[in-house]
Coordinates of C-alpha atoms in Angstrom, one line a residue:
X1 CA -9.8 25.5 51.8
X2 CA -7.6 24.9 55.0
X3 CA -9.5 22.6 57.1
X4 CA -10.5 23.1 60.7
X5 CA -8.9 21.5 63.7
X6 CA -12.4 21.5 65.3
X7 CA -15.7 19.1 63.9
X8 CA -18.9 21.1 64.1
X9 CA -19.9 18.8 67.3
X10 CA -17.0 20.4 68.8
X11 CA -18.1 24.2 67.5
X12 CA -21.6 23.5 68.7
X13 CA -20.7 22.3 71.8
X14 CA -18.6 25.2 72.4
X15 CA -21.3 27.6 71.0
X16 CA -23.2 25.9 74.1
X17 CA -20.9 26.7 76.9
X18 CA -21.0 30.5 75.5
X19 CA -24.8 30.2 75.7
X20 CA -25.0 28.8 79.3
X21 CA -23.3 32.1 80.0
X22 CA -18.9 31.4 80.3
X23 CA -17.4 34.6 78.5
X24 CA -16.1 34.3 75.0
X25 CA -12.7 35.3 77.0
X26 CA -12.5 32.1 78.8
X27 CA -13.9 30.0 76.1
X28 CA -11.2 31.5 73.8
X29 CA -8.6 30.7 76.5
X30 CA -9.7 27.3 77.6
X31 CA -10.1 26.2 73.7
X32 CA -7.2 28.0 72.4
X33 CA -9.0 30.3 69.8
X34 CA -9.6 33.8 69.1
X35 CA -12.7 35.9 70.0
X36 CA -13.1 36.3 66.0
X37 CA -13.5 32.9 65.4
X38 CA -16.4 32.4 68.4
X39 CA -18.4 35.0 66.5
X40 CA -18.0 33.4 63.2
X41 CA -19.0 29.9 64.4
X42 CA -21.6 31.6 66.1
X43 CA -22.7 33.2 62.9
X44 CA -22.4 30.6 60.7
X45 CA -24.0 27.3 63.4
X46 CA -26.2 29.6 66.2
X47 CA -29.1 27.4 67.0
X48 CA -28.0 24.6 65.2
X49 CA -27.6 20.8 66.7
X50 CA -25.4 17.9 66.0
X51 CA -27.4 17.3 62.9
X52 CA -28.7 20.1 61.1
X53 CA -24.8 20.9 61.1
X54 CA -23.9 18.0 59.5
X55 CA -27.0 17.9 57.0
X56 CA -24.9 22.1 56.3
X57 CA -21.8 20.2 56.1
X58 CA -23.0 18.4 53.5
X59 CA -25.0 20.5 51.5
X60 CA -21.6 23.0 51.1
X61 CA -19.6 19.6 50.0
X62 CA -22.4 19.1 47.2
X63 CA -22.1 22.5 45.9
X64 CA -18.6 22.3 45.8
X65 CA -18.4 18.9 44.1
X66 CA -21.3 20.8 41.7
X67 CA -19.4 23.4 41.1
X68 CA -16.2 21.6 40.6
X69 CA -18.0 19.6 37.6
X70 CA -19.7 22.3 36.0
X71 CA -16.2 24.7 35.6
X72 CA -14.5 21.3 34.1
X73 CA -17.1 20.5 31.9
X74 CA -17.0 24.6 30.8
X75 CA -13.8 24.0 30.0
X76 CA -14.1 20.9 28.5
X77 CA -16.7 22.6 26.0
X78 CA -14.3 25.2 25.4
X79 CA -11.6 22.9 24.2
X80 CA -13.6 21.1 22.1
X81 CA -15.2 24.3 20.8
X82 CA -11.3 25.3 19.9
X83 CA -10.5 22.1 17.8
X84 CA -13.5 22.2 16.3
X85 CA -12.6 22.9 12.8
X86 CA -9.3 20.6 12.9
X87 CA -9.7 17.0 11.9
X88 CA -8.7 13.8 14.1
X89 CA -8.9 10.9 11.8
X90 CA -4.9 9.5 12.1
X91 CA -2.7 9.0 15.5
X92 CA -0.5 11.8 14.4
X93 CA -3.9 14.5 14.3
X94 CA -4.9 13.1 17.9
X95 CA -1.3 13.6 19.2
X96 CA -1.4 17.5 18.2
X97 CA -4.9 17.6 19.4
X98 CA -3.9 16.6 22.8
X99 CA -0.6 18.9 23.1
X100 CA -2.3 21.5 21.9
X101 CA -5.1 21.4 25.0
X102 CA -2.1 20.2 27.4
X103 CA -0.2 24.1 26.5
X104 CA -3.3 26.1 26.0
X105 CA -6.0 25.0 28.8
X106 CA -3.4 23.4 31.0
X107 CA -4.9 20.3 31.2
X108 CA -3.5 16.7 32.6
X109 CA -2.8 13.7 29.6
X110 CA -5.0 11.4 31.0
X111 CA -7.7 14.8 30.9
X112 CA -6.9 15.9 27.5
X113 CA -7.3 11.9 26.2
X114 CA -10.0 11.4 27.9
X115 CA -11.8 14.9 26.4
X116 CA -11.2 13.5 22.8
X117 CA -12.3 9.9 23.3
X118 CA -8.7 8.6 22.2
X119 CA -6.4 6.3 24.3
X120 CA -3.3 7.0 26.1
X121 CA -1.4 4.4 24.4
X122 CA -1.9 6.0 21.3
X123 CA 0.1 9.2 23.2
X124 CA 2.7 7.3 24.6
X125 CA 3.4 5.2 21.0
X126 CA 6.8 5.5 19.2
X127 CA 6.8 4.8 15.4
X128 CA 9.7 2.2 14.6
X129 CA 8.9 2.4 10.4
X130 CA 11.9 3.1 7.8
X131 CA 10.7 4.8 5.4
X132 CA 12.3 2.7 2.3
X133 CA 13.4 5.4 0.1
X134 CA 14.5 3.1 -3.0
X135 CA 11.0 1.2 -2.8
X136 CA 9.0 4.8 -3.2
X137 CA 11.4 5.7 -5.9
X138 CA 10.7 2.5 -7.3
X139 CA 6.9 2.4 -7.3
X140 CA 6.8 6.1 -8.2
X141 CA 8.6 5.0 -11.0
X142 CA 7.0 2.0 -12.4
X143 CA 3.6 4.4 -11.8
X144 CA 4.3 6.8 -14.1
X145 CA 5.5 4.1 -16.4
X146 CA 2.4 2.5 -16.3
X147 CA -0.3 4.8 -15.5
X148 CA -3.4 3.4 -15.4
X149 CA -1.9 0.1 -13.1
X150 CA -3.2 0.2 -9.4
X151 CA -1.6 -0.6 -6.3
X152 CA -2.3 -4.3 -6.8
X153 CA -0.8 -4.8 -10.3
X154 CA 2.4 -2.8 -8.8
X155 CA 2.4 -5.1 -6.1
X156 CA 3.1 -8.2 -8.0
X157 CA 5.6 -5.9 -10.7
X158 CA 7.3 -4.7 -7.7
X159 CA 7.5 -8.8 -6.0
X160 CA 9.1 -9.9 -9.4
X161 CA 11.9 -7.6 -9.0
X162 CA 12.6 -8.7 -5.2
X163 CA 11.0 -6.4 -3.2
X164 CA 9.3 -8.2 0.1
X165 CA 6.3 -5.9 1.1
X166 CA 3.6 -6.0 2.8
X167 CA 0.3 -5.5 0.1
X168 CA -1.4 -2.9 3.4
X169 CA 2.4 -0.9 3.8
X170 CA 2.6 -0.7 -0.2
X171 CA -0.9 1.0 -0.2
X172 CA -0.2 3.2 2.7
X173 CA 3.3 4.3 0.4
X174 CA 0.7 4.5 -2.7
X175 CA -1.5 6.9 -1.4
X176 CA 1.0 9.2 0.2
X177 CA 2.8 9.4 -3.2
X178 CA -1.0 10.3 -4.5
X179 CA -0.5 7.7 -7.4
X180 CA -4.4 6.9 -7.1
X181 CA -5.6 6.1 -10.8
X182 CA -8.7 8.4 -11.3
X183 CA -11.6 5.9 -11.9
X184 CA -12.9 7.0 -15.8
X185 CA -16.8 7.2 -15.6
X186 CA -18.8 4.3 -17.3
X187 CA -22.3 3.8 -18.7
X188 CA -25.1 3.3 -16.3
X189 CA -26.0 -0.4 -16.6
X190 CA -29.2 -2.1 -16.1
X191 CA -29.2 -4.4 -12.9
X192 CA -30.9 -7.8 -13.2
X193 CA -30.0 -11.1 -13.0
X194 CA -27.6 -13.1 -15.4
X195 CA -25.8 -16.2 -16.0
X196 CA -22.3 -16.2 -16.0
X197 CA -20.3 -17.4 -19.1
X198 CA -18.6 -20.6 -18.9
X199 CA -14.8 -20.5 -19.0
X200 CA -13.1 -22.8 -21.1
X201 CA -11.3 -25.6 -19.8
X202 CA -8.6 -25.9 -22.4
X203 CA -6.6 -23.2 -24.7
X204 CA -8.3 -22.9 -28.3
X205 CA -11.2 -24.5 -26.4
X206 CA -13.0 -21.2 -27.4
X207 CA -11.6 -17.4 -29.2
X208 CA -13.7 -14.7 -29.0
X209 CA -13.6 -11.6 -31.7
X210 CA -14.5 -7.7 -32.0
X211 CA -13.2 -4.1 -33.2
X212 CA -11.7 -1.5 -31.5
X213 CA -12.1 1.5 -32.8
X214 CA -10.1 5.4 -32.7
X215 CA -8.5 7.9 -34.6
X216 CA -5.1 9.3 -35.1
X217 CA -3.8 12.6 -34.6
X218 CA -4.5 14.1 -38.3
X219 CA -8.3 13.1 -37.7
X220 CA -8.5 9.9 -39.6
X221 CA -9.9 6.3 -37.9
X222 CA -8.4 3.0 -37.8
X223 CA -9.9 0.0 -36.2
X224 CA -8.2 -3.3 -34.6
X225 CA -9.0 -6.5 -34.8
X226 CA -8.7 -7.9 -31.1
X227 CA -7.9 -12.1 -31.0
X228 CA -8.4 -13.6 -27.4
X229 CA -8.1 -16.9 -26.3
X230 CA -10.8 -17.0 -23.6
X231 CA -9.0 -19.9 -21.6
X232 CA -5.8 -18.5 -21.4
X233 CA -6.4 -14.8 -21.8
X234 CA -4.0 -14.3 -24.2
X235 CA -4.5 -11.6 -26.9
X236 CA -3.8 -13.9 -30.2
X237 CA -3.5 -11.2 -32.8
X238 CA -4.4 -7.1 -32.8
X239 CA -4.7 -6.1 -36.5
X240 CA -5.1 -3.0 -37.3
X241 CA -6.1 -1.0 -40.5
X242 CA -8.2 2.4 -41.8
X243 CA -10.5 -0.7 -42.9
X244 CA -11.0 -4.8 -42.2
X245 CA -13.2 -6.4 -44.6
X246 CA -14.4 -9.4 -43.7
X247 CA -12.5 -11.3 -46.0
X248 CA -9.3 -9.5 -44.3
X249 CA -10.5 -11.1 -41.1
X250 CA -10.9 -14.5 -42.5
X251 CA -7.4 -14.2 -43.8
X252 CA -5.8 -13.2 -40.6
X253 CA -7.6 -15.8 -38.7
X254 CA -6.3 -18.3 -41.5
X255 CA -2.8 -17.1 -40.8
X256 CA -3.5 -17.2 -36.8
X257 CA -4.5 -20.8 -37.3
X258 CA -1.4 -21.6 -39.2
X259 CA 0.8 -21.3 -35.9
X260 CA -1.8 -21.2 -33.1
X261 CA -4.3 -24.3 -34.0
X262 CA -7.5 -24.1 -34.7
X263 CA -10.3 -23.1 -31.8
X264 CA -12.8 -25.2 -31.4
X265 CA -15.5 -22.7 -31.3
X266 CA -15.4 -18.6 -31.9
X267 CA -17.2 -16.0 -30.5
X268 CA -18.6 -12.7 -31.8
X269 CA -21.1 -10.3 -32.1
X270 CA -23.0 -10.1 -35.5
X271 CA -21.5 -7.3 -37.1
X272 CA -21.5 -7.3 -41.1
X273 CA -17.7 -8.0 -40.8
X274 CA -18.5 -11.4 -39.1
X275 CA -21.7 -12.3 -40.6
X276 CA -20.5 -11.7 -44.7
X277 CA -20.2 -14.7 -46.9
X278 CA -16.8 -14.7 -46.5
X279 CA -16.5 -15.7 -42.5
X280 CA -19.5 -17.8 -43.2
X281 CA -17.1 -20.1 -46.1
X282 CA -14.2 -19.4 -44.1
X283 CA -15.7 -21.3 -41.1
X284 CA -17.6 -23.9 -43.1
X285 CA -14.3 -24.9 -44.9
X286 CA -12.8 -25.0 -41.3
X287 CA -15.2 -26.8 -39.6
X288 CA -15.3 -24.5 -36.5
X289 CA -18.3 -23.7 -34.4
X290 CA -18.9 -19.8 -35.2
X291 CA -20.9 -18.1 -32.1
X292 CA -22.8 -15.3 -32.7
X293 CA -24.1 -13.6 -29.3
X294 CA -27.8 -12.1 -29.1
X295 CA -27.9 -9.0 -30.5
X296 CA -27.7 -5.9 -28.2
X297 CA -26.0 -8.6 -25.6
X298 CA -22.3 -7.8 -25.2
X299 CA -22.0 -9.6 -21.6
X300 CA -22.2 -12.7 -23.8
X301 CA -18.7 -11.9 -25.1
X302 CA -17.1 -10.7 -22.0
X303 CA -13.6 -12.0 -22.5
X304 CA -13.2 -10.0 -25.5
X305 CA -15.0 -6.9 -24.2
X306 CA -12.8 -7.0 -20.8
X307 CA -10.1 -7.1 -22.8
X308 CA -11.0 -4.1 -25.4
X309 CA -11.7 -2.1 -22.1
X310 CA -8.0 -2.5 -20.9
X311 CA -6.8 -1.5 -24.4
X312 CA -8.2 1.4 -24.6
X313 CA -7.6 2.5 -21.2
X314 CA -3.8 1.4 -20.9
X315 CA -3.1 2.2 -24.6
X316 CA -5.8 4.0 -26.9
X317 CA -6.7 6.7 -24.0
X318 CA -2.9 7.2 -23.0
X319 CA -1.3 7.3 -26.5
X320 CA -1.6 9.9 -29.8
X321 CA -0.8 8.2 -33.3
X322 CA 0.5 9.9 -35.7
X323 CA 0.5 7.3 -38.7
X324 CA -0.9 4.0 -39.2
X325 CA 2.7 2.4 -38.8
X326 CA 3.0 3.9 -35.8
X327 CA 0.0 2.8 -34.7
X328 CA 0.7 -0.9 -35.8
X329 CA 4.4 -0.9 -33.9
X330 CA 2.9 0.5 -30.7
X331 CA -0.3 -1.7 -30.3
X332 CA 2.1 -4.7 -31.0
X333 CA 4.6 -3.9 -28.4
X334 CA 1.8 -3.4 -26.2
X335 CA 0.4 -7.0 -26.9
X336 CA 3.9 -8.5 -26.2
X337 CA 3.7 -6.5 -22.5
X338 CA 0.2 -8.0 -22.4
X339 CA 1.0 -11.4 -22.8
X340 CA 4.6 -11.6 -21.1
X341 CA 4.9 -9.1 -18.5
X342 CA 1.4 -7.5 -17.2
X343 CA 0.2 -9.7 -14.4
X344 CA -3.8 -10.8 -15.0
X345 CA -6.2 -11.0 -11.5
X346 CA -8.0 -13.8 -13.1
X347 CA -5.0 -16.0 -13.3
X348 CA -4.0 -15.2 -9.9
X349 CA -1.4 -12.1 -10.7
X350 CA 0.2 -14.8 -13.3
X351 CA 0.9 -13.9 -17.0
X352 CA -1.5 -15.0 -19.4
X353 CA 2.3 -17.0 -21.3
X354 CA 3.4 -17.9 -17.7
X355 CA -0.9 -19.5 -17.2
X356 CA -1.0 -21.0 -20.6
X357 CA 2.6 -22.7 -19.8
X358 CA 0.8 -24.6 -16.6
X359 CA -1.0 -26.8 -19.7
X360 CA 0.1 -30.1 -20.4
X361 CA 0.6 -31.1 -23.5
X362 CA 3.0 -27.9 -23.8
X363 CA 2.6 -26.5 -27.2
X364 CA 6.3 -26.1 -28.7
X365 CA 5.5 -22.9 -31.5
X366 CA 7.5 -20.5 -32.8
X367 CA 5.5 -17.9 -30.8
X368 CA 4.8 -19.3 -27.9
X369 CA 6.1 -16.4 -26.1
X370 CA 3.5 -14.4 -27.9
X371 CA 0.7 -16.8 -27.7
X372 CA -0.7 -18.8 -24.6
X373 CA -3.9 -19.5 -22.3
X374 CA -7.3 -19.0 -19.2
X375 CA -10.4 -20.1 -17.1
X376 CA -14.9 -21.6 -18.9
X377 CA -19.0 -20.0 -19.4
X378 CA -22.0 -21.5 -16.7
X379 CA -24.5 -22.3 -19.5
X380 CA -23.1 -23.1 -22.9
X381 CA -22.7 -20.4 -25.1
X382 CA -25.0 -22.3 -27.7
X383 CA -28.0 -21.8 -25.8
X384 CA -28.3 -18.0 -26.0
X385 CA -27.2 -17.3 -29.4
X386 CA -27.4 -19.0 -32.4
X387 CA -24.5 -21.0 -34.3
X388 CA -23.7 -20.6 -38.2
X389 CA -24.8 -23.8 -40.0
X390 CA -24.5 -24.9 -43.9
X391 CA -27.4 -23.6 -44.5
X392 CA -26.4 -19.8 -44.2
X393 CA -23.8 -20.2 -46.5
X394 CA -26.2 -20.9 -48.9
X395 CA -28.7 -18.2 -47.8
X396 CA -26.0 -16.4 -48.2

């Protein structure tokens, strides 16, 4: 509104002078004004003073100002009501966001930013990332190599071939690629409280024992005799077989303890395998500390069961066998990736060869490369199970 040369002490003074009886001629040539304007001050301030004109004055600048606020917030709802249905979770969605109220309601940067609650800088910012092309193609391909590896384990794969990257850039990468491993559903498991197993301080300070179980593609089932060192975390032996006997098992454990050494103590649950007269000579003529975990208990023998839950999900679940010796070549290979190549979180993203190596005395075998060692349980396995003794041998 164009503002008025004259303050309304002027107009009321001059809407005086009219009153005390000057004609509106001479009042419009003394003051320079037109006889239109006199009537419309007279209509708008006629028997108003000094301060009932301002008090007007200000009541028309409040309904402005009112006004004013009300048609920006209007159109503020109306903006919002517009991107309603579009989501504003990354930098790039706010940026559209805000162009797309700058072209369709006209609106300032500063407005628009301020509308959505997100900060100018965040406008204004430049990305200076290179997208590493060979890095993707390498991730993407080690990914579908290894399928059921996360973004961690390809971390330290992708370090060990010379690739310095940042673990939160190598994520970011990971998810665009949509390499996410889809989480296989588990058992519901009771919560409580339990102690945690000791870890052994030494390799063949403890082994722990168990079957895996699946079936091929004609419809017939094998099972496999899983070895782990529970120090060292290396998978000693996988046997497998359409059947293991427990004499089978003492004989491969015989063999095992011809190149490996002999444990100290071994772990397992009490299946009839492990509790027949033949384990129970086999470890009395040994002299080794047999473990048998309470029954219905596997968190007693978590080592072993850890590891039975990778093979399955990296191997058993990702591979069809067509014939026992296929079956025997491919969980072997696998066992040589386990030991040599896959990095372990436990051992801080080392090998279980490359953590068994860190021992001193080394152990110079002829398959050391196959064989190694790992961390020890908080209360001693002995006191929630029961050990074999002479006695059972005789019991038979």
């Amino acid at each position: 509104m164009k503002r008025s040369r004259f303050t309304e002490e002027q107009i009321i003074a001059i809407l005086k002078e009219q009153e005390a009886g000057v004609p509106v001629a001479d009042l419009c040539r003394k003051h320079g004004v037109s006889n239109a304007s006199i009537y419309k001050w007279k209509a708008k301030y006629g028997g108003m003073d000094v301060s009932e004109a301002r008090r007007l004055k200000a009541l028309e600048d409040e309904n402005a100002r009112l006004k004013k606020l009300l048609a920006d917030s209007m159109l503020d709802n109306a903006a919002l009501k517009d991107l309603l249905g579009k989501k504003m979770v990354a930098p790039a969605a706010e940026r559209d966001a805000v162009a797309h109220l700058q072209t369709a309601y006209g609106m300032s940067e500063r407005r628009a930013c301020r509308v959505l609650g997100c900060c100018r800088m965040t406008m204004r910012y430049q990305a200076l990332r290179t997208d590493d092309i060979m890095l993707r193609d390498r991730m993407k391909a080690i990914a579908h190599e290894r399928r059921r590896f996360g973004y961690r384990r390809l971390h330290v794969l992708l370090r060990r071939e010379g690739y310095q990257v940042n673990h939160k850039r190598l994520f970011r990468i990971y998810r665009e690629e949509k390499l996410m491993v889809r989480r296989r559903g588990g058992r519901k498991r009771a919560m409580g409280t339990r102690a945690p197993m000791l870890t052994p301080m030494a390799p063949n300070d403890r082994w722990s024992l168990d079957f895996v179980s699946d079936q091929m593609t004609d419809g017939r089932r094998f099972r496999v005799l899983t070895v782990v060192d529970d120090c060292t975390r290396e998978c000693l032996t996988l046997v497998a077989d359409t059947s293991l006997s427990g004499l089978r098992v003492a004989r491969e454990l015989e063999t095992l303890m011809a190149t490996r050494g002999r444990p100290k103590m071994i772990v397992s649950d009490n299946g009839t395998e492990f509790t027949s007269n033949a384990i129970l000579g086999f470890a009395d003529r040994m002299g080794i500390d047999w473990h048998y975990i309470a029954p219905g208990k596997p968190i007693q023998n978590a080592f072993i069961e850890s590891f039975n839950g990778r093979l399955r999900d990296e191997l058993l679940n990702e591979t069809l066998f067509p014939s026992l010796a296929h079956v025997r070549a491919t969980v072997a290979s696998w066992r040589a990736d386990y030991n040599l190549h896959r990095p372990h979180s436990r051992l801080g993203w080392m090998t279980p060869a490359e953590y068994a190596d860190t021992f001193n005395p080394r152990r110079d075998l002829p398959l050391r490369s196959m064989t190694s060692s790992a961390p020890a349980p908080v209360a001693h396995p002995g006191q929630i199970g029961q050990t074999n003794r002479p006695s059972l041998l005789q019991a038979g």
